[in-house]
Amino acid sequence: MKNVYTPESARISSVKIETRDIKTFKLVFEDENARNSFVFAPGQFVELSAPAAGEATFCIASAPSDRGYIECSVKRVGRVTEAIHMLNPGSIVGIRGPYGNSFPLEAIKEKNVIFVGGGIGLAPLRSLIREVLARRNDFAEIKIIYGARAVRDLVYKDDLDEWQTRDDINTILTVDPGGETPDWKGKVGFVPAILKEIAPAAAGSVVITCGPPIMIKFTLAALNGLGFQPGQIITTLEMKMKCGVGKCGRCNIGPLYVCKDGPVFTCEQIKNFIEDVF
């Protein structure tokens, strides 16, 4: 029986620079059996390890329909992420997973789906957005509201360009005041303010949001003002996840282990301790 803490080896096939401190790594399992058996759903995460540096938790940014590889976007914030950023195509990393639950694709079918993201928080949303677009006829209206501190901090620019050209979704981009450039054609304002300005209808809709905690806090307040109920709002928690299998206890909050019970939750599920999270 395989030890759950033993990672599979994967080769970095490409590295894309997203921003000054974020890179997206395309990863292909070395072992063909591992490549064929790795099945995940949008919202799940992996433990990614770099030689001699340790491992850290990263959501899967690609979609299940992206066959033959997975992608993880890594923001350089510490020792492990610094080590991963130093790796190049051809380098070997370790992958454990996939872990956690996923976004409820079946439950949101035929609904208006509103994605609200900020910064690197677009990573798990990207996985779901790609899967939703691959099954576009299963959903009603789709809105994507995404922002960052500045134009240079927007991630997945190729995806953003593609989404903006599609006539079957509505993509709204924004940057914080002062983060715009002379040629910027998007909005200028904080994500929650833009959400209130657009004012999507709550009836028949679900909101899926991910981003910095302060953004989510004010996004939830904006949604409350627009009449959205806690069960209509889905978010992700990634606080202090470490082992991925509920053994280390670092991600415990209330009665939940984020790595096992989440990381995807409705606001109804976490309403009793939401003030401790955002």
mmCIF file of C-alpha atoms in Angstrom:
data_model
loop_
_atom_site.group_PDB
_atom_site.id
_atom_site.type_symbol
_atom_site.label_atom_id
_atom_site.label_comp_id
_atom_site.label_asym_id
_atom_site.label_seq_id
_atom_site.Cartn_x
_atom_site.Cartn_y
_atom_site.Cartn_z
ATOM 1 C CA MET A 1 0.000 0.000 0.000
ATOM 2 C CA LYS A 2 1.400 3.353 -1.002
ATOM 3 C CA ASN A 3 2.256 5.905 1.675
ATOM 4 C CA VAL A 4 -0.097 8.900 1.273
ATOM 5 C CA TYR A 5 2.802 11.249 1.950
ATOM 6 C CA THR A 6 4.878 9.932 -0.958
ATOM 7 C CA PRO A 7 4.612 12.271 -3.949
ATOM 8 C CA GLU A 8 4.525 11.344 -7.602
ATOM 9 C CA SER A 9 7.286 12.777 -9.777
ATOM 10 C CA ALA A 10 6.266 15.324 -12.383
ATOM 11 C CA ARG A 11 8.279 17.233 -14.946
ATOM 12 C CA ILE A 12 7.825 20.939 -15.563
ATOM 13 C CA SER A 13 6.975 21.209 -19.261
ATOM 14 C CA SER A 14 6.647 24.998 -19.344
ATOM 15 C CA VAL A 15 6.800 28.063 -17.114
ATOM 16 C CA LYS A 16 4.781 31.205 -17.801
ATOM 17 C CA ILE A 17 5.531 34.482 -16.049
ATOM 18 C CA GLU A 18 2.203 35.992 -15.003
ATOM 19 C CA THR A 19 3.384 38.940 -12.901
ATOM 20 C CA ARG A 20 6.470 40.121 -11.032
ATOM 21 C CA ASP A 21 5.965 37.419 -8.382
ATOM 22 C CA ILE A 22 3.607 34.843 -9.927
ATOM 23 C CA LYS A 23 4.513 32.056 -12.337
ATOM 24 C CA THR A 24 2.309 29.319 -13.786
ATOM 25 C CA PHE A 25 3.887 25.869 -14.065
ATOM 26 C CA LYS A 26 2.585 23.242 -16.474
ATOM 27 C CA LEU A 27 3.272 19.828 -14.946
ATOM 28 C CA VAL A 28 3.268 16.374 -16.552
ATOM 29 C CA PHE A 29 3.573 13.208 -14.469
ATOM 30 C CA GLU A 30 6.652 11.149 -15.255
ATOM 31 C CA ASP A 31 4.836 7.853 -14.732
ATOM 32 C CA GLU A 32 2.181 7.075 -17.331
ATOM 33 C CA ASN A 33 -0.013 5.264 -14.784
ATOM 34 C CA ALA A 34 0.042 8.314 -12.511
ATOM 35 C CA ARG A 35 -0.760 10.521 -15.498
ATOM 36 C CA ASN A 36 -3.772 8.413 -16.417
ATOM 37 C CA SER A 37 -5.045 7.906 -12.867
ATOM 38 C CA PHE A 38 -4.819 11.533 -11.717
ATOM 39 C CA VAL A 39 -8.437 12.700 -11.792
ATOM 40 C CA PHE A 40 -9.539 15.951 -10.198
ATOM 41 C CA ALA A 41 -12.424 18.406 -10.128
ATOM 42 C CA PRO A 42 -12.300 22.237 -10.137
ATOM 43 C CA GLY A 43 -11.574 23.555 -6.659
ATOM 44 C CA GLN A 44 -9.294 20.734 -5.542
ATOM 45 C CA PHE A 45 -5.646 21.257 -4.608
ATOM 46 C CA VAL A 46 -2.295 19.485 -4.550
ATOM 47 C CA GLU A 47 0.802 19.491 -2.384
ATOM 48 C CA LEU A 48 3.687 20.570 -4.597
ATOM 49 C CA SER A 49 7.251 19.945 -3.468
ATOM 50 C CA ALA A 50 10.617 21.239 -4.649
ATOM 51 C CA PRO A 51 13.851 19.310 -4.036
ATOM 52 C CA ALA A 52 15.452 20.142 -0.664
ATOM 53 C CA ALA A 53 12.920 22.910 -0.008
ATOM 54 C CA GLY A 54 9.779 21.160 1.220
ATOM 55 C CA GLU A 55 6.192 21.269 0.013
ATOM 56 C CA ALA A 56 3.308 23.726 -0.025
ATOM 57 C CA THR A 57 -0.365 23.772 -0.974
ATOM 58 C CA PHE A 58 -1.514 25.025 -4.373
ATOM 59 C CA CYS A 59 -4.882 24.907 -6.061
ATOM 60 C CA ILE A 60 -5.085 23.354 -9.514
ATOM 61 C CA ALA A 61 -5.502 26.212 -11.988
ATOM 62 C CA SER A 62 -6.152 24.096 -15.092
ATOM 63 C CA ALA A 63 -9.421 22.342 -15.842
ATOM 64 C CA PRO A 64 -10.169 18.595 -15.965
ATOM 65 C CA SER A 65 -10.877 19.066 -19.674
ATOM 66 C CA ASP A 66 -7.233 20.163 -20.131
ATOM 67 C CA ARG A 67 -5.954 16.649 -20.743
ATOM 68 C CA GLY A 68 -2.473 15.303 -20.042
ATOM 69 C CA TYR A 69 -1.226 17.942 -17.628
ATOM 70 C CA ILE A 70 -2.108 20.144 -14.686
ATOM 71 C CA GLU A 71 -1.179 23.747 -14.003
ATOM 72 C CA CYS A 72 -0.371 25.437 -10.700
ATOM 73 C CA SER A 73 0.248 29.143 -10.266
ATOM 74 C CA VAL A 74 2.817 29.978 -7.607
ATOM 75 C CA LYS A 75 3.137 33.338 -5.889
ATOM 76 C CA ARG A 76 6.611 33.906 -4.459
ATOM 77 C CA VAL A 77 6.095 34.484 -0.742
ATOM 78 C CA GLY A 78 8.534 32.214 1.136
ATOM 79 C CA ARG A 79 11.187 29.507 1.068
ATOM 80 C CA VAL A 80 9.257 26.813 -0.809
ATOM 81 C CA THR A 81 7.719 29.165 -3.354
ATOM 82 C CA GLU A 82 11.097 30.842 -3.885
ATOM 83 C CA ALA A 83 12.619 27.434 -4.631
ATOM 84 C CA ILE A 84 9.833 26.563 -7.061
ATOM 85 C CA HIS A 85 10.281 29.897 -8.835
ATOM 86 C CA MET A 86 13.915 28.993 -9.459
ATOM 87 C CA LEU A 87 12.943 25.858 -11.405
ATOM 88 C CA ASN A 88 12.923 25.697 -15.189
ATOM 89 C CA PRO A 89 11.281 23.505 -17.838
ATOM 90 C CA GLY A 90 12.661 19.994 -17.452
ATOM 91 C CA SER A 91 12.987 20.226 -13.668
ATOM 92 C CA ILE A 92 11.339 17.546 -11.515
ATOM 93 C CA VAL A 93 8.887 18.308 -8.699
ATOM 94 C CA GLY A 94 6.741 16.166 -6.425
ATOM 95 C CA ILE A 95 2.941 16.149 -6.428
ATOM 96 C CA ARG A 96 0.572 14.722 -3.831
ATOM 97 C CA GLY A 97 -3.155 14.795 -4.351
ATOM 98 C CA PRO A 98 -5.653 15.771 -5.495
ATOM 99 C CA TYR A 99 -7.157 16.714 -2.138
ATOM 100 C CA GLY A 100 -10.261 18.408 -0.819
ATOM 101 C CA ASN A 101 -13.743 18.856 -2.186
ATOM 102 C CA SER A 102 -14.697 20.753 -5.329
ATOM 103 C CA PHE A 103 -17.056 23.344 -6.721
ATOM 104 C CA PRO A 104 -20.597 21.921 -7.042
ATOM 105 C CA LEU A 105 -20.863 21.839 -10.826
ATOM 106 C CA GLU A 106 -24.087 19.852 -10.910
ATOM 107 C CA ALA A 107 -25.795 22.074 -8.337
ATOM 108 C CA ILE A 108 -25.144 25.261 -10.318
ATOM 109 C CA LYS A 109 -26.334 23.941 -13.680
ATOM 110 C CA GLU A 110 -28.995 26.100 -15.360
ATOM 111 C CA LYS A 111 -28.211 29.010 -13.021
ATOM 112 C CA ASN A 112 -26.703 32.410 -13.702
ATOM 113 C CA VAL A 113 -23.088 32.036 -12.565
ATOM 114 C CA ILE A 114 -21.174 35.089 -11.349
ATOM 115 C CA PHE A 115 -17.442 34.719 -10.752
ATOM 116 C CA VAL A 116 -15.838 37.354 -8.516
ATOM 117 C CA GLY A 117 -12.066 37.159 -8.212
ATOM 118 C CA GLY A 118 -9.112 39.199 -7.095
ATOM 119 C CA GLY A 119 -5.389 38.774 -7.768
ATOM 120 C CA ILE A 120 -4.064 35.239 -7.573
ATOM 121 C CA GLY A 121 -7.544 34.244 -6.348
ATOM 122 C CA LEU A 122 -8.449 33.800 -9.992
ATOM 123 C CA ALA A 123 -6.465 30.534 -10.006
ATOM 124 C CA PRO A 124 -9.151 28.175 -8.618
ATOM 125 C CA LEU A 125 -11.845 30.137 -10.436
ATOM 126 C CA ARG A 126 -9.960 29.669 -13.706
ATOM 127 C CA SER A 127 -10.234 25.896 -13.335
ATOM 128 C CA LEU A 128 -13.998 26.166 -12.882
ATOM 129 C CA ILE A 129 -14.474 28.842 -15.549
ATOM 130 C CA ARG A 130 -12.709 26.679 -18.124
ATOM 131 C CA GLU A 131 -14.848 23.685 -17.186
ATOM 132 C CA VAL A 132 -18.057 25.736 -17.280
ATOM 133 C CA LEU A 133 -17.149 27.131 -20.703
ATOM 134 C CA ALA A 134 -16.443 23.598 -21.937
ATOM 135 C CA ARG A 135 -20.045 22.817 -20.930
ATOM 136 C CA ARG A 136 -21.468 26.234 -21.785
ATOM 137 C CA ASN A 137 -24.965 25.019 -22.679
ATOM 138 C CA ASP A 138 -25.480 23.709 -19.136
ATOM 139 C CA PHE A 139 -25.542 27.209 -17.643
ATOM 140 C CA ALA A 140 -27.535 30.414 -18.018
ATOM 141 C CA GLU A 141 -25.807 33.817 -17.962
ATOM 142 C CA ILE A 142 -22.137 33.940 -17.004
ATOM 143 C CA LYS A 143 -20.399 37.003 -15.591
ATOM 144 C CA ILE A 144 -16.732 37.263 -14.642
ATOM 145 C CA ILE A 145 -15.705 40.175 -12.437
ATOM 146 C CA TYR A 146 -11.983 40.205 -11.837
ATOM 147 C CA GLY A 147 -9.584 42.782 -10.477
ATOM 148 C CA ALA A 148 -6.063 43.360 -9.231
ATOM 149 C CA ARG A 149 -4.096 46.156 -7.631
ATOM 150 C CA ALA A 150 -2.656 47.259 -10.962
ATOM 151 C CA VAL A 151 -2.678 46.277 -14.626
ATOM 152 C CA ARG A 152 0.690 44.581 -14.159
ATOM 153 C CA ASP A 153 -0.809 42.366 -11.427
ATOM 154 C CA LEU A 154 -3.570 40.827 -13.563
ATOM 155 C CA VAL A 155 -2.952 37.107 -14.077
ATOM 156 C CA TYR A 156 -3.888 34.825 -17.001
ATOM 157 C CA LYS A 157 -3.930 37.700 -19.476
ATOM 158 C CA ASP A 158 -4.387 35.328 -22.434
ATOM 159 C CA ASP A 159 -7.496 33.880 -20.807
ATOM 160 C CA LEU A 160 -8.795 37.336 -19.976
ATOM 161 C CA ASP A 161 -8.370 38.434 -23.588
ATOM 162 C CA GLU A 162 -10.207 35.328 -24.814
ATOM 163 C CA TRP A 163 -13.056 35.717 -22.316
ATOM 164 C CA GLN A 164 -13.526 39.347 -23.296
ATOM 165 C CA THR A 165 -13.934 38.430 -26.956
ATOM 166 C CA ARG A 166 -16.660 35.867 -26.307
ATOM 167 C CA ASP A 167 -20.250 36.986 -26.756
ATOM 168 C CA ASP A 168 -21.685 34.250 -24.533
ATOM 169 C CA ILE A 169 -20.112 35.584 -21.309
ATOM 170 C CA ASN A 170 -19.662 39.038 -19.805
ATOM 171 C CA THR A 171 -16.144 39.735 -18.509
ATOM 172 C CA ILE A 172 -15.523 42.883 -16.463
ATOM 173 C CA LEU A 173 -11.958 43.755 -15.481
ATOM 174 C CA THR A 174 -10.923 46.373 -12.951
ATOM 175 C CA VAL A 175 -7.825 47.668 -11.204
ATOM 176 C CA ASP A 176 -7.517 49.608 -7.974
ATOM 177 C CA PRO A 177 -7.427 53.406 -8.236
ATOM 178 C CA GLY A 178 -3.911 54.392 -9.269
ATOM 179 C CA GLY A 179 -3.205 50.998 -10.840
ATOM 180 C CA GLU A 180 -4.429 51.911 -14.299
ATOM 181 C CA THR A 181 -2.205 52.650 -17.293
ATOM 182 C CA PRO A 182 -2.814 55.241 -20.054
ATOM 183 C CA ASP A 183 -4.141 52.545 -22.403
ATOM 184 C CA TRP A 184 -6.282 50.750 -19.804
ATOM 185 C CA LYS A 185 -9.827 50.194 -21.122
ATOM 186 C CA GLY A 186 -11.284 48.407 -18.108
ATOM 187 C CA LYS A 187 -12.825 49.812 -14.982
ATOM 188 C CA VAL A 188 -11.020 51.541 -12.132
ATOM 189 C CA GLY A 189 -12.237 50.656 -8.658
ATOM 190 C CA PHE A 190 -12.124 47.987 -5.985
ATOM 191 C CA VAL A 191 -13.808 44.707 -6.887
ATOM 192 C CA PRO A 192 -16.656 44.997 -4.316
ATOM 193 C CA ALA A 193 -17.473 48.509 -5.563
ATOM 194 C CA ILE A 194 -17.610 47.303 -9.163
ATOM 195 C CA LEU A 195 -19.818 44.415 -8.074
ATOM 196 C CA LYS A 196 -22.265 46.870 -6.497
ATOM 197 C CA GLU A 197 -22.160 49.027 -9.625
ATOM 198 C CA ILE A 198 -23.002 46.089 -11.885
ATOM 199 C CA ALA A 199 -25.631 44.892 -9.385
ATOM 200 C CA PRO A 200 -26.355 41.374 -10.666
ATOM 201 C CA ALA A 201 -29.785 40.023 -9.797
ATOM 202 C CA ALA A 202 -29.895 37.455 -7.009
ATOM 203 C CA ALA A 203 -32.825 35.479 -8.409
ATOM 204 C CA GLY A 204 -31.654 32.315 -10.137
ATOM 205 C CA SER A 205 -27.994 33.162 -9.545
ATOM 206 C CA VAL A 206 -24.989 31.794 -7.701
ATOM 207 C CA VAL A 207 -21.786 33.694 -6.905
ATOM 208 C CA ILE A 208 -18.394 32.005 -6.707
ATOM 209 C CA THR A 209 -15.690 34.191 -5.213
ATOM 210 C CA CYS A 210 -12.022 33.865 -4.366
ATOM 211 C CA GLY A 211 -9.368 36.437 -3.588
ATOM 212 C CA PRO A 212 -7.663 38.259 -0.744
ATOM 213 C CA PRO A 213 -9.604 37.974 2.544
ATOM 214 C CA ILE A 214 -10.299 41.723 2.676
ATOM 215 C CA MET A 215 -11.761 41.603 -0.837
ATOM 216 C CA ILE A 216 -13.980 38.667 0.053
ATOM 217 C CA LYS A 217 -15.142 40.383 3.246
ATOM 218 C CA PHE A 218 -16.432 43.428 1.364
ATOM 219 C CA THR A 219 -17.693 41.295 -1.526
ATOM 220 C CA LEU A 220 -19.882 39.367 0.900
ATOM 221 C CA ALA A 221 -21.208 42.631 2.317
ATOM 222 C CA ALA A 222 -21.985 43.853 -1.215
ATOM 223 C CA LEU A 223 -23.771 40.617 -2.059
ATOM 224 C CA ASN A 224 -25.812 40.818 1.117
ATOM 225 C CA GLY A 225 -26.911 44.280 0.062
ATOM 226 C CA LEU A 226 -27.929 42.934 -3.340
ATOM 227 C CA GLY A 227 -30.159 40.306 -1.748
ATOM 228 C CA PHE A 228 -27.992 37.213 -2.115
ATOM 229 C CA GLN A 229 -28.527 34.555 0.552
ATOM 230 C CA PRO A 230 -25.590 32.694 2.174
ATOM 231 C CA GLY A 231 -26.476 29.499 0.321
ATOM 232 C CA GLN A 232 -26.079 31.304 -3.013
ATOM 233 C CA ILE A 233 -22.479 32.319 -2.296
ATOM 234 C CA ILE A 234 -19.586 29.878 -2.678
ATOM 235 C CA THR A 235 -16.024 30.651 -1.648
ATOM 236 C CA THR A 236 -12.768 28.877 -0.901
ATOM 237 C CA LEU A 237 -10.739 28.743 2.294
ATOM 238 C CA GLU A 238 -7.057 27.953 2.098
ATOM 239 C CA MET A 239 -5.912 29.065 5.519
ATOM 240 C CA LYS A 240 -2.984 27.160 7.005
ATOM 241 C CA MET A 241 -3.420 23.990 4.962
ATOM 242 C CA LYS A 242 -0.338 21.810 5.239
ATOM 243 C CA CYS A 243 -0.661 18.024 5.151
ATOM 244 C CA GLY A 244 -3.718 17.833 2.903
ATOM 245 C CA VAL A 245 -5.199 14.802 4.669
ATOM 246 C CA GLY A 246 -6.503 16.197 7.968
ATOM 247 C CA LYS A 247 -3.706 14.852 10.173
ATOM 248 C CA CYS A 248 -1.654 17.882 11.181
ATOM 249 C CA GLY A 249 -4.604 19.952 12.423
ATOM 250 C CA ARG A 250 -3.238 23.268 11.191
ATOM 251 C CA CYS A 251 -6.292 24.099 9.080
ATOM 252 C CA ASN A 252 -8.903 23.391 11.752
ATOM 253 C CA ILE A 253 -11.546 26.098 12.064
ATOM 254 C CA GLY A 254 -14.672 25.562 14.105
ATOM 255 C CA PRO A 255 -15.697 21.918 13.586
ATOM 256 C CA LEU A 256 -14.069 21.758 10.160
ATOM 257 C CA TYR A 257 -10.764 20.798 8.619
ATOM 258 C CA VAL A 258 -10.342 22.990 5.561
ATOM 259 C CA CYS A 259 -8.241 20.400 3.708
ATOM 260 C CA LYS A 260 -10.835 17.629 4.112
ATOM 261 C CA ASP A 261 -14.199 19.382 4.498
ATOM 262 C CA GLY A 262 -13.218 22.104 2.012
ATOM 263 C CA PRO A 263 -11.597 24.106 0.634
ATOM 264 C CA VAL A 264 -14.914 24.943 -1.068
ATOM 265 C CA PHE A 265 -17.761 26.105 1.155
ATOM 266 C CA THR A 266 -21.018 27.965 0.823
ATOM 267 C CA CYS A 267 -21.347 30.930 3.155
ATOM 268 C CA GLU A 268 -24.222 29.063 4.762
ATOM 269 C CA GLN A 269 -21.791 26.336 5.841
ATOM 270 C CA ILE A 270 -19.349 28.760 7.481
ATOM 271 C CA LYS A 271 -21.733 31.458 8.697
ATOM 272 C CA ASN A 272 -21.121 30.712 12.389
ATOM 273 C CA PHE A 273 -17.423 31.576 12.159
ATOM 274 C CA ILE A 274 -17.205 33.660 8.997
ATOM 275 C CA GLU A 275 -15.962 36.676 10.968
ATOM 276 C CA ASP A 276 -12.915 34.615 12.009
ATOM 277 C CA VAL A 277 -12.105 33.851 8.375
ATOM 278 C CA PHE A 278 -12.532 37.132 6.488
#
